[in-house]
XYZ file of C-alpha atoms in Angstrom:
662
model
C -19.771 -20.721 4.958
C -20.236 -18.877 8.408
C -17.949 -16.192 9.608
C -15.792 -17.134 12.788
C -17.431 -16.314 16.157
C -14.248 -14.593 16.727
C -14.802 -11.813 14.268
C -17.614 -9.259 14.211
C -17.384 -6.679 11.320
C -19.844 -4.319 13.091
C -21.561 -3.482 9.870
C -24.535 -1.200 10.245
C -27.943 -2.549 9.214
C -30.104 -1.009 6.313
C -29.084 -0.236 2.571
C -25.890 -0.108 1.385
C -26.250 3.646 0.510
C -27.508 4.751 4.113
C -25.316 2.645 6.290
C -22.595 5.357 6.608
C -24.748 8.436 7.177
C -26.970 6.118 9.553
C -24.102 5.233 11.668
C -22.849 8.731 11.673
C -25.880 10.110 13.215
C -26.301 7.329 15.711
C -23.075 6.713 16.952
C -22.140 7.538 20.709
C -20.589 10.821 21.182
C -17.851 11.878 23.733
C -18.854 15.212 25.606
C -15.888 18.120 24.400
C -14.974 18.679 28.174
C -14.588 14.776 28.292
C -12.534 14.646 25.095
C -9.382 16.641 26.914
C -9.208 13.934 29.233
C -8.638 11.046 26.771
C -5.317 10.582 25.323
C -4.802 9.076 21.821
C -1.577 7.432 20.210
C -0.939 7.766 16.780
C 1.813 5.517 15.145
C 2.967 6.986 11.895
C 2.353 10.045 10.434
C 2.200 9.658 6.724
C -1.235 10.626 5.178
C -3.568 8.332 7.423
C -1.534 9.098 10.634
C -1.033 12.816 9.993
C -4.626 13.361 9.082
C -5.929 11.312 11.942
C -3.832 13.062 14.487
C -4.617 16.313 13.173
C -8.239 15.782 13.154
C -8.661 14.142 16.450
C -6.752 16.801 18.397
C -8.869 19.426 16.274
C -11.841 17.800 18.037
C -10.472 18.185 21.407
C -8.629 14.792 22.086
C -5.008 14.907 23.615
C -2.835 13.264 21.132
C 0.873 11.950 20.942
C 2.218 11.096 17.337
C 4.973 9.048 16.915
C 7.405 8.711 13.650
C 10.832 6.931 13.171
C 11.913 9.547 10.423
C 13.176 12.846 11.695
C 10.230 14.753 10.696
C 6.481 13.488 9.469
C 7.239 14.982 5.959
C 9.574 12.119 5.419
C 6.663 9.475 5.607
C 6.653 7.340 2.683
C 3.240 8.859 1.516
C 5.395 11.387 0.182
C 6.483 9.200 -2.635
C 3.124 8.556 -4.162
C 3.372 10.046 -7.578
C 0.146 9.739 -9.963
C -2.776 10.961 -8.082
C -5.895 10.500 -5.917
C -9.169 9.192 -6.792
C -12.609 10.682 -6.147
C -16.298 10.377 -7.406
C -16.685 14.093 -8.386
C -17.596 13.433 -12.209
C -15.870 16.689 -12.924
C -15.466 15.628 -16.617
C -19.115 14.755 -17.004
C -18.318 11.101 -18.096
C -20.617 9.035 -16.145
C -18.560 8.820 -12.724
C -20.392 8.266 -9.649
C -20.164 7.072 -6.004
C -21.497 3.784 -7.082
C -19.323 3.321 -10.164
C -16.297 4.151 -7.786
C -17.293 1.491 -5.348
C -17.772 -0.830 -8.151
C -14.676 -0.321 -9.826
C -12.926 -1.027 -6.478
C -14.716 -4.135 -5.591
C -14.274 -5.354 -9.032
C -10.564 -4.231 -9.267
C -10.100 -6.157 -6.130
C -11.563 -9.246 -7.454
C -14.256 -9.441 -5.276
C -12.567 -9.910 -2.138
C -12.988 -6.856 -0.283
C -15.826 -5.833 2.206
C -18.655 -4.100 0.622
C -19.790 -1.493 3.459
C -16.170 -0.442 3.826
C -15.684 0.156 -0.043
C -18.933 2.101 -0.344
C -18.033 4.391 2.539
C -14.626 5.023 0.884
C -16.410 5.995 -2.268
C -18.865 8.380 -0.412
C -16.074 10.334 1.566
C -13.943 10.449 -1.561
C -15.276 13.884 -2.742
C -14.876 15.422 0.579
C -11.188 14.449 0.559
C -10.619 16.745 -2.574
C -12.648 19.786 -0.987
C -10.438 19.613 2.376
C -7.282 19.313 0.337
C -8.038 22.235 -1.729
C -8.938 24.049 1.219
C -5.843 23.279 2.562
C -3.763 24.730 -0.463
C -2.938 21.826 -2.165
C -1.959 22.417 -5.621
C -4.026 20.032 -7.682
C -3.395 20.320 -11.415
C -6.192 22.765 -13.225
C -7.436 22.961 -16.527
C -6.718 26.075 -18.575
C -10.039 27.679 -17.375
C -9.049 26.993 -13.700
C -11.026 23.782 -12.937
C -9.685 21.072 -11.387
C -7.876 18.432 -13.821
C -8.391 14.823 -13.829
C -6.891 12.038 -15.639
C -7.373 8.033 -15.944
C -5.787 5.201 -13.852
C -5.944 1.686 -14.471
C -9.152 -0.537 -14.246
C -11.600 2.439 -15.017
C -13.134 4.011 -17.920
C -13.725 7.354 -16.319
C -11.290 10.018 -15.419
C -11.512 10.581 -11.768
C -7.762 10.835 -10.701
C -6.678 14.410 -9.344
C -3.281 15.122 -9.328
C -0.444 17.443 -8.680
C 2.202 16.588 -11.417
C 4.031 13.605 -10.807
C 4.196 14.519 -6.985
C 0.877 14.015 -5.648
C 1.703 12.265 -2.277
C 4.165 14.994 -1.540
C 1.573 17.851 -1.782
C -1.170 16.002 0.100
C 1.085 14.812 2.951
C 2.399 18.816 3.287
C -1.172 19.577 3.562
C -2.043 17.003 6.224
C 1.409 18.161 7.825
C 0.598 21.542 8.026
C -2.575 20.442 9.977
C -0.458 18.441 12.260
C 1.946 21.288 12.913
C -0.843 23.766 13.845
C -2.224 21.381 16.524
C 1.601 20.707 17.379
C 1.756 24.438 17.954
C -1.403 24.527 19.836
C -0.170 22.064 22.440
C -3.103 19.368 21.494
C -0.441 17.280 19.741
C 2.922 16.007 21.231
C 5.249 14.958 18.332
C 7.846 12.475 18.756
C 10.230 12.320 16.193
C 12.902 9.653 15.781
C 10.713 7.331 17.986
C 9.712 3.867 17.026
C 6.763 1.733 18.547
C 8.532 -1.607 19.415
C 5.550 -3.404 21.238
C 1.817 -2.642 22.635
C 0.866 -2.856 26.075
C -2.529 -4.659 26.970
C -4.324 -4.337 30.180
C -7.281 -6.789 31.164
C -7.825 -7.149 27.241
C -7.740 -3.666 26.096
C -4.886 -1.866 24.564
C -3.720 0.740 26.747
C -0.151 2.046 25.383
C 3.006 1.367 23.664
C 6.766 0.904 24.326
C 8.649 3.186 22.211
C 12.494 3.477 21.587
C 14.067 6.804 21.257
C 16.279 6.244 18.289
C 18.598 9.086 19.050
C 19.410 8.026 22.548
C 18.295 4.246 22.398
C 16.001 4.758 25.727
C 12.799 2.699 25.915
C 9.745 4.953 26.839
C 6.366 4.031 28.211
C 3.355 5.793 26.594
C -0.267 5.217 27.763
C -3.337 6.092 25.966
C -7.049 5.270 25.785
C -6.525 4.267 22.435
C -3.996 3.401 20.049
C -3.931 3.956 16.180
C -1.694 2.344 14.030
C -1.015 4.073 10.783
C 2.476 2.374 9.928
C 2.228 1.589 6.249
C 2.648 -1.502 4.558
C 5.067 -4.469 4.586
C 6.324 -4.499 1.155
C 9.990 -4.653 2.244
C 9.482 -8.281 3.106
C 10.681 -8.638 -0.169
C 13.646 -6.776 0.200
C 13.609 -5.156 -3.179
C 10.335 -2.804 -3.544
C 9.429 0.774 -4.277
C 8.852 1.321 -0.318
C 11.330 3.670 1.637
C 14.156 1.571 2.959
C 12.719 2.232 6.530
C 9.334 0.838 5.864
C 8.558 -2.205 7.819
C 5.848 -4.225 9.525
C 7.145 -4.031 13.157
C 4.210 -1.934 14.669
C 1.782 -4.043 12.864
C 3.593 -7.026 13.774
C 3.474 -6.489 17.508
C 0.159 -5.783 17.433
C -0.641 -8.940 15.684
C 1.432 -11.171 18.329
C -0.582 -9.044 21.155
C -3.678 -10.555 19.817
C -4.746 -8.390 16.505
C -5.590 -10.696 13.634
C -3.648 -10.316 10.528
C -5.834 -10.161 7.401
C -5.301 -11.404 3.795
C -1.245 -11.238 4.543
C -0.561 -13.119 1.127
C -2.401 -10.168 -0.921
C 0.582 -8.136 -2.133
C 0.358 -5.796 -5.170
C 3.103 -5.766 -7.980
C 3.319 -2.399 -9.939
C 3.721 -2.789 -13.519
C 5.672 0.439 -14.238
C 8.977 0.218 -12.244
C 12.651 0.793 -13.362
C 13.824 -2.656 -13.760
C 16.664 -4.171 -11.330
C 19.968 -3.076 -12.751
C 22.337 -5.543 -10.638
C 22.869 -7.353 -7.347
C 24.016 -4.009 -5.597
C 20.361 -2.554 -5.457
C 18.768 -2.148 -2.330
C 15.400 -0.725 -3.641
C 13.490 0.020 -6.445
C 11.778 2.965 -8.314
C 8.223 3.439 -9.286
C 7.316 5.268 -12.659
C 3.765 6.544 -12.079
C 0.657 4.554 -13.223
C -0.228 7.957 -14.762
C 2.501 7.165 -17.563
C -0.020 4.764 -18.981
C -2.395 7.377 -19.884
C -0.208 8.335 -22.753
C 2.421 5.832 -23.022
C 1.993 2.756 -24.994
C 3.333 -0.712 -23.659
C 5.093 -3.034 -26.323
C 7.785 -5.558 -26.936
C 9.298 -6.602 -30.019
C 7.311 -9.247 -32.210
C 10.485 -11.224 -32.565
C 12.341 -12.990 -29.502
C 15.518 -11.719 -28.339
C 15.575 -8.593 -30.671
C 18.514 -6.473 -29.275
C 17.956 -3.304 -31.413
C 17.353 -0.057 -29.465
C 13.691 0.651 -29.079
C 13.372 3.720 -31.248
C 15.129 1.579 -34.096
C 12.406 -1.195 -34.200
C 9.619 -0.151 -36.837
C 6.185 -0.039 -35.757
C 4.884 -3.033 -37.490
C 7.655 -5.226 -35.740
C 6.101 -4.129 -32.148
C 3.469 -6.211 -30.315
C 1.486 -3.584 -28.056
C 0.284 -6.794 -26.158
C -2.009 -5.009 -23.604
C -3.785 -3.343 -26.617
C -4.075 -6.477 -28.191
C -5.294 -8.711 -25.373
C -7.617 -6.243 -23.481
C -9.035 -3.946 -26.354
C -11.743 -2.134 -24.000
C -8.954 -0.922 -21.285
C -5.843 -1.250 -23.241
C -3.003 -0.230 -21.402
C -4.842 0.954 -18.377
C -5.845 -2.558 -17.424
C -5.390 -3.001 -13.334
C -2.127 -3.360 -12.021
C -2.222 -7.131 -11.559
C -3.323 -7.947 -14.952
C -0.467 -5.536 -16.479
C 1.986 -6.959 -14.233
C 1.270 -10.710 -15.166
C 1.346 -9.785 -18.894
C 4.786 -8.208 -18.536
C 6.065 -11.222 -16.952
C 4.675 -13.469 -19.423
C 5.904 -11.668 -22.384
C 9.377 -11.531 -20.900
C 9.186 -15.313 -19.653
C 8.415 -16.115 -23.202
C 11.618 -14.585 -24.650
C 10.241 -11.197 -25.913
C 11.877 -9.051 -22.989
C 14.220 -6.074 -23.690
C 17.283 -4.512 -22.372
C 20.331 -6.287 -21.073
C 18.426 -8.614 -18.601
C 15.682 -9.295 -20.974
C 13.528 -8.323 -17.852
C 11.822 -5.339 -18.996
C 9.090 -4.147 -21.621
C 8.834 -0.815 -23.304
C 6.700 2.037 -22.291
C 7.000 4.246 -25.415
C 5.537 8.097 -25.631
C 6.260 8.863 -29.267
C 2.749 8.488 -30.309
C 1.565 10.823 -27.418
C 4.293 13.395 -28.692
C 2.846 13.358 -32.274
C -0.610 13.513 -31.039
C -0.399 16.254 -28.725
C 1.950 18.219 -31.135
C -0.697 18.249 -33.799
C -3.023 19.403 -31.279
C -0.833 22.353 -30.371
C -0.460 23.254 -34.049
C -4.258 23.072 -34.655
C -4.522 25.356 -31.440
C -2.216 27.778 -33.036
C -4.078 27.472 -36.478
C -1.024 26.378 -38.165
C -1.786 23.698 -40.936
C 1.503 22.912 -42.217
C 3.514 22.322 -39.451
C 6.805 20.614 -39.799
C 7.520 17.213 -38.047
C 10.239 18.722 -36.097
C 7.904 21.695 -34.675
C 5.174 19.020 -34.277
C 7.547 16.963 -31.970
C 8.946 20.208 -30.146
C 5.490 21.014 -29.331
C 4.474 17.564 -28.357
C 7.375 17.220 -25.863
C 6.350 20.444 -24.109
C 3.161 19.188 -23.564
C 4.494 15.727 -22.353
C 6.950 17.816 -19.978
C 4.151 19.596 -18.708
C 2.269 16.713 -17.732
C 5.029 14.109 -16.610
C 8.277 16.129 -16.537
C 9.526 15.340 -13.074
C 9.123 11.611 -13.880
C 10.863 11.821 -16.984
C 13.825 13.741 -15.101
C 13.973 10.946 -12.646
C 14.069 8.245 -15.122
C 16.805 9.808 -17.178
C 18.976 10.456 -13.780
C 18.530 7.068 -12.744
C 19.054 5.071 -16.073
C 20.993 7.835 -18.308
C 18.560 7.357 -20.887
C 16.392 10.066 -22.351
C 12.716 8.948 -22.515
C 11.660 12.001 -24.620
C 14.098 10.099 -27.316
C 13.828 6.472 -26.743
C 11.158 4.331 -25.075
C 11.413 3.813 -21.152
C 12.193 0.235 -20.145
C 9.897 -0.971 -17.321
C 9.259 -4.018 -15.298
C 6.758 -4.960 -12.252
C 8.133 -4.493 -8.906
C 6.658 -5.057 -5.358
C 4.745 -1.638 -4.421
C 1.746 -2.154 -1.986
C 0.080 -4.570 0.509
C -3.553 -5.271 0.471
C -3.210 -7.312 3.385
C -2.869 -5.862 6.810
C -4.318 -5.872 10.414
C -7.910 -7.059 10.170
C -10.327 -4.473 11.256
C -14.227 -3.998 11.812
C -16.293 -1.442 10.177
C -14.767 1.205 13.060
C -11.449 0.536 12.077
C -10.750 -1.505 15.091
C -8.945 -4.791 15.294
C -9.601 -7.683 17.393
C -7.962 -5.906 20.544
C -10.355 -3.522 21.904
C -8.769 0.139 21.906
C -6.224 -0.708 18.985
C -7.169 0.587 15.659
C -5.310 0.208 12.471
C -5.688 2.776 9.459
C -4.523 3.163 5.877
C -2.402 0.604 4.302
C -1.708 -0.941 7.689
C -5.119 -2.577 7.651
C -6.794 -4.679 4.883
C -10.106 -3.233 4.681
C -10.618 -1.546 1.304
C -8.831 -3.201 -1.739
C -9.787 -6.920 -1.591
C -6.973 -8.706 -3.553
C -5.762 -5.813 -5.878
C -5.869 -1.953 -5.350
C -6.808 -0.089 -8.349
C -4.080 2.852 -8.924
C -4.580 6.483 -7.104
C -6.823 4.896 -4.410
C -3.824 4.373 -1.554
C -3.997 8.187 -0.954
C -7.720 8.225 -1.085
C -7.952 5.119 1.590
C -5.289 7.178 3.924
C -7.009 10.329 3.995
C -10.238 8.933 4.162
C -9.671 6.931 7.331
C -7.800 10.040 9.056
C -9.999 12.774 8.205
C -13.411 11.400 7.876
C -13.864 8.018 9.063
C -11.758 7.357 12.559
C -13.114 10.847 13.946
C -16.653 9.339 14.066
C -16.065 5.591 14.619
C -13.643 6.217 17.489
C -16.351 7.544 19.735
C -18.053 4.251 19.881
C -15.350 3.062 21.972
C -14.068 6.080 23.719
C -17.833 6.985 24.899
C -17.473 4.389 27.341
C -13.830 4.925 28.625
C -14.579 8.357 30.148
C -14.619 6.915 33.333
C -11.267 5.003 32.993
C -9.176 8.026 34.289
C -5.688 8.487 33.330
C -3.560 5.280 33.006
C -0.458 4.806 34.865
C 2.811 3.856 32.847
C 3.714 1.981 36.148
C 1.237 -0.889 35.760
C 2.814 -4.214 35.745
C 1.719 -4.825 32.099
C 3.925 -1.745 31.197
C 6.783 -3.025 33.189
C 6.583 -6.474 32.057
C 6.189 -5.297 28.209
C 9.150 -3.194 28.492
C 11.427 -5.609 29.901
C 10.246 -7.973 27.040
C 11.413 -5.541 24.617
C 14.606 -4.895 26.171
C 15.397 -8.601 26.389
C 14.933 -8.933 22.704
C 17.268 -6.034 22.037
C 20.003 -7.523 24.391
C 19.486 -10.809 22.723
C 20.322 -9.370 19.178
C 23.159 -7.559 20.408
C 24.385 -10.647 22.294
C 24.648 -13.183 19.360
C 27.616 -11.489 17.424
C 27.789 -13.807 14.409
C 29.303 -13.392 11.089
C 26.543 -12.184 9.005
C 24.855 -8.533 8.667
C 21.295 -8.191 8.997
C 21.203 -6.925 5.405
C 22.464 -10.120 4.024
C 19.607 -12.162 5.794
C 17.044 -9.287 4.418
C 18.418 -9.734 1.040
C 18.237 -13.485 1.255
C 14.668 -13.621 2.651
C 13.664 -11.316 -0.290
C 14.849 -13.656 -2.673
C 13.052 -16.373 -1.319
C 9.707 -14.423 -1.225
C 9.909 -12.839 -4.664
C 10.833 -16.210 -6.355
C 8.238 -18.469 -4.501
C 5.459 -15.960 -3.237
C 5.820 -13.048 -5.613
C 4.052 -12.544 -8.844
C 3.328 -16.200 -9.209
C 2.923 -18.803 -6.662
C 2.368 -22.717 -6.723
C 2.182 -25.233 -3.882
C 5.550 -26.842 -4.410
C 7.186 -23.291 -4.270
C 5.187 -22.229 -1.222
C 5.900 -25.277 0.825
C 9.636 -25.079 -0.286
C 9.540 -21.139 1.083
C 8.095 -22.301 4.197
C 10.861 -24.363 5.097
C 13.578 -22.329 3.688
C 12.214 -19.115 5.869
C 12.480 -21.284 8.774
C 15.796 -22.557 8.372
C 16.792 -18.750 7.618
C 15.312 -17.477 10.619
C 16.960 -20.085 12.766
C 20.353 -19.130 11.347
C 19.541 -15.471 11.823
C 19.228 -15.818 15.500
C 22.455 -17.885 15.457
C 24.703 -15.792 13.244
C 23.497 -12.326 13.004
C 26.305 -9.721 13.528
C 24.626 -6.273 15.101
C 27.303 -3.859 15.455
C 27.338 -1.286 18.411
C 25.042 -1.046 21.548
C 21.549 -0.305 22.425
C 22.504 3.062 24.147
C 22.633 5.374 21.268
C 21.787 5.857 17.863
C 22.388 2.602 16.046
C 20.778 1.970 12.647
C 22.109 -1.693 12.430
C 20.061 -2.629 15.525
C 17.085 -1.013 14.273
C 17.468 -2.997 11.044
C 18.006 -6.347 12.420
C 15.088 -5.825 14.662
C 12.765 -5.219 11.624
C 14.218 -8.042 9.744
C 13.196 -10.495 12.520
C 9.751 -9.485 12.189
C 10.042 -9.705 8.169
C 11.182 -13.316 8.859
C 7.935 -14.346 10.832
C 5.696 -12.335 8.622
C 7.182 -14.018 5.844
C 6.261 -17.408 6.855
C 2.670 -16.513 7.365
C 2.329 -14.754 3.948
C 3.559 -18.341 2.523
C 1.153 -20.084 4.722
C -1.672 -17.745 3.569
C -1.010 -18.218 0.142
C -0.648 -21.905 0.340
C -3.996 -22.062 2.169
C -5.939 -19.910 -0.600
C -6.324 -22.724 -3.216
C -7.540 -20.106 -5.970
C -6.103 -17.259 -8.087
C -7.702 -13.744 -7.447
C -6.122 -10.034 -7.803
C -2.572 -10.237 -7.057
C -2.749 -13.590 -5.467
C -1.938 -15.733 -8.615
C -1.502 -19.780 -7.981
C -0.415 -20.948 -11.210
C -2.306 -24.305 -10.743
C -5.707 -22.115 -10.599
C -5.862 -20.075 -14.020
C -7.990 -19.954 -17.256
C -6.997 -21.295 -20.616
C -6.114 -17.592 -21.393
C -3.643 -17.497 -18.265
C -6.300 -15.197 -16.204
C -6.724 -15.619 -12.400
C -9.361 -18.196 -11.696
C -11.317 -17.432 -8.430
C -12.952 -20.110 -6.710
C -16.021 -18.150 -4.921
C -17.688 -21.371 -3.648
C -14.736 -22.082 -1.054
C -12.643 -18.800 -0.894
C -15.093 -15.955 -0.710
C -13.905 -14.966 2.694
C -11.259 -12.861 4.354
C -8.276 -14.772 5.611
C -8.011 -13.644 9.457
C -4.847 -15.397 11.358
C -4.684 -15.321 15.042
C -1.092 -15.634 16.336
C -0.867 -18.725 18.773
C 2.879 -17.932 19.576
C 5.926 -19.960 18.658
C 5.283 -19.276 14.728
C 2.101 -21.001 15.037
C -1.492 -19.409 13.501
C -5.093 -20.256 13.528
C -7.243 -19.267 10.846
C -10.385 -17.267 11.408
C -12.764 -16.605 8.345
C -15.131 -13.506 7.483
C -17.577 -14.332 4.904
C -17.794 -11.657 2.247
C -21.388 -11.029 1.309
C -22.255 -9.143 -1.807
C -25.782 -7.889 -2.093
C -25.446 -4.748 -4.269
C -23.371 -5.912 -7.003
C -23.187 -8.918 -9.405
C -20.278 -11.037 -8.799
C -18.374 -12.220 -12.165
C -15.101 -13.624 -13.437
C -13.298 -10.178 -14.278
C -12.907 -9.235 -17.588
C -11.300 -6.069 -19.167
C -11.327 -7.126 -22.639
């Protein structure tokens, strides 16, 4: 197949190993004096946004940064628990840049762009150096060296971590850099502001329309480039591990202004989350993948076994991941672990009151660590009680905050009984299509981190989201943005009085007025919950043609009902979270339809996209490389219609094969 003429990935020529270094040495530069005259708008201040804003300001650009939270520190990046990958090979276990590159492409089921992934692997080591220099308190070995642990889909230890709160510590590091620039006056920070549209003038992105969420005022902001670092769209499913405020609105507005949307159906279901407990829930809680280092996943061998997990004997347990995938065991990639848990529960082996859960058990780890501690202390006849106490102390040091969180939510002590876990929506590999420079199909409009599609294919490996966010912000965009801004130095200051700003602001206001004028009987929350159920049931862990066609029809009907019957309380002239929510849900409804269209169009199974019609005899994803080895880039034609453009994926440096973790 040929790549669409509308798509130019701008991948540098030459060997894969030298593409990035050659690019950096030849990319156009902007004179320091000219940088002071160029304005850059950054939407979102999570890891990608905060690192990009801080770094670009340090380079001399004038930066405006926007977040809808009361502080950049509340970005959803703070919720990441387990760690960040880097090809440092500190454990001397065979890791390398190439192995990280290969693991990422394979983990994504060969649906990612080679050049972008290799660049990610190349800069990964620099991220760790940067964060250590900032004072990020990574875990260390007894001798003081940085510690590593394993994550799914790999056979080396390359994940750096800060207990079970790695995202928080990394974000505080990026935030400190951002606040330094705020203090120096090179970054203007706009908290409690939400971007509601992109302004395009003569085909180029020239600014945004933002709403002050406190006063309700609409504001115009101009810039020579706009960076969307607004995260993923997992909340389209209603129940997810995302923060309640996480949304697709910034990316979706860009999409409707000309930015193609890449692989929207590629969503990640995380295998270790606290199970749904009832209809009252509005979000789900992640249990870090790091727990799979020491925890063993199992179900009873007998169906409908209602005994407590710690009362089921060892011989009556099925450690199904270890049985099916002996080479990787409990550390298979997320999509495989999630589908395996679903299969066991669907077959009647689930545990807990809902029967939609499996066990994650630390009893063996407690004993193993306890015996190791006894040996360290030269105690050869330690009692079982002492071994258990020592083992629990080690587990607490490694995972204590996660265990505390689990106990607080469920009322069960995971030191005494196995955790109950079940898969939940966690991350979106799809996002705005970008080229090698991270620019969308709208010149001057960039997308970084989870908001773009570029690095993870059809399934992201654990601990790679933090890596991508910081790579894009610290080490990629500071170089690549020069290729565009070098030709913008003659543009001069952009006026917000331009008719495009006036027109776009009016369109935003008209939509807000429309939402408020409906005055129906149904809350935005109810519509969101109904949309989420459609998406989870028919475009979730498993999809099929019949279900996807039904979902498309149901979403269209739900959207029509929304615009006739939604009840938005209050007015637009002050703080109004219900209005914000309704605005975001309206975008989710349009996105949900596109996700189902994309999933229906891709007649194969790959990574997190599992079409039930396309699977091996053993129930694994069955790719169709001949017909579907491409990125789906969807162009919005208006009136909820889209046109598909294809970017062919070419692999010249790795051998394509059916994924095997056995």
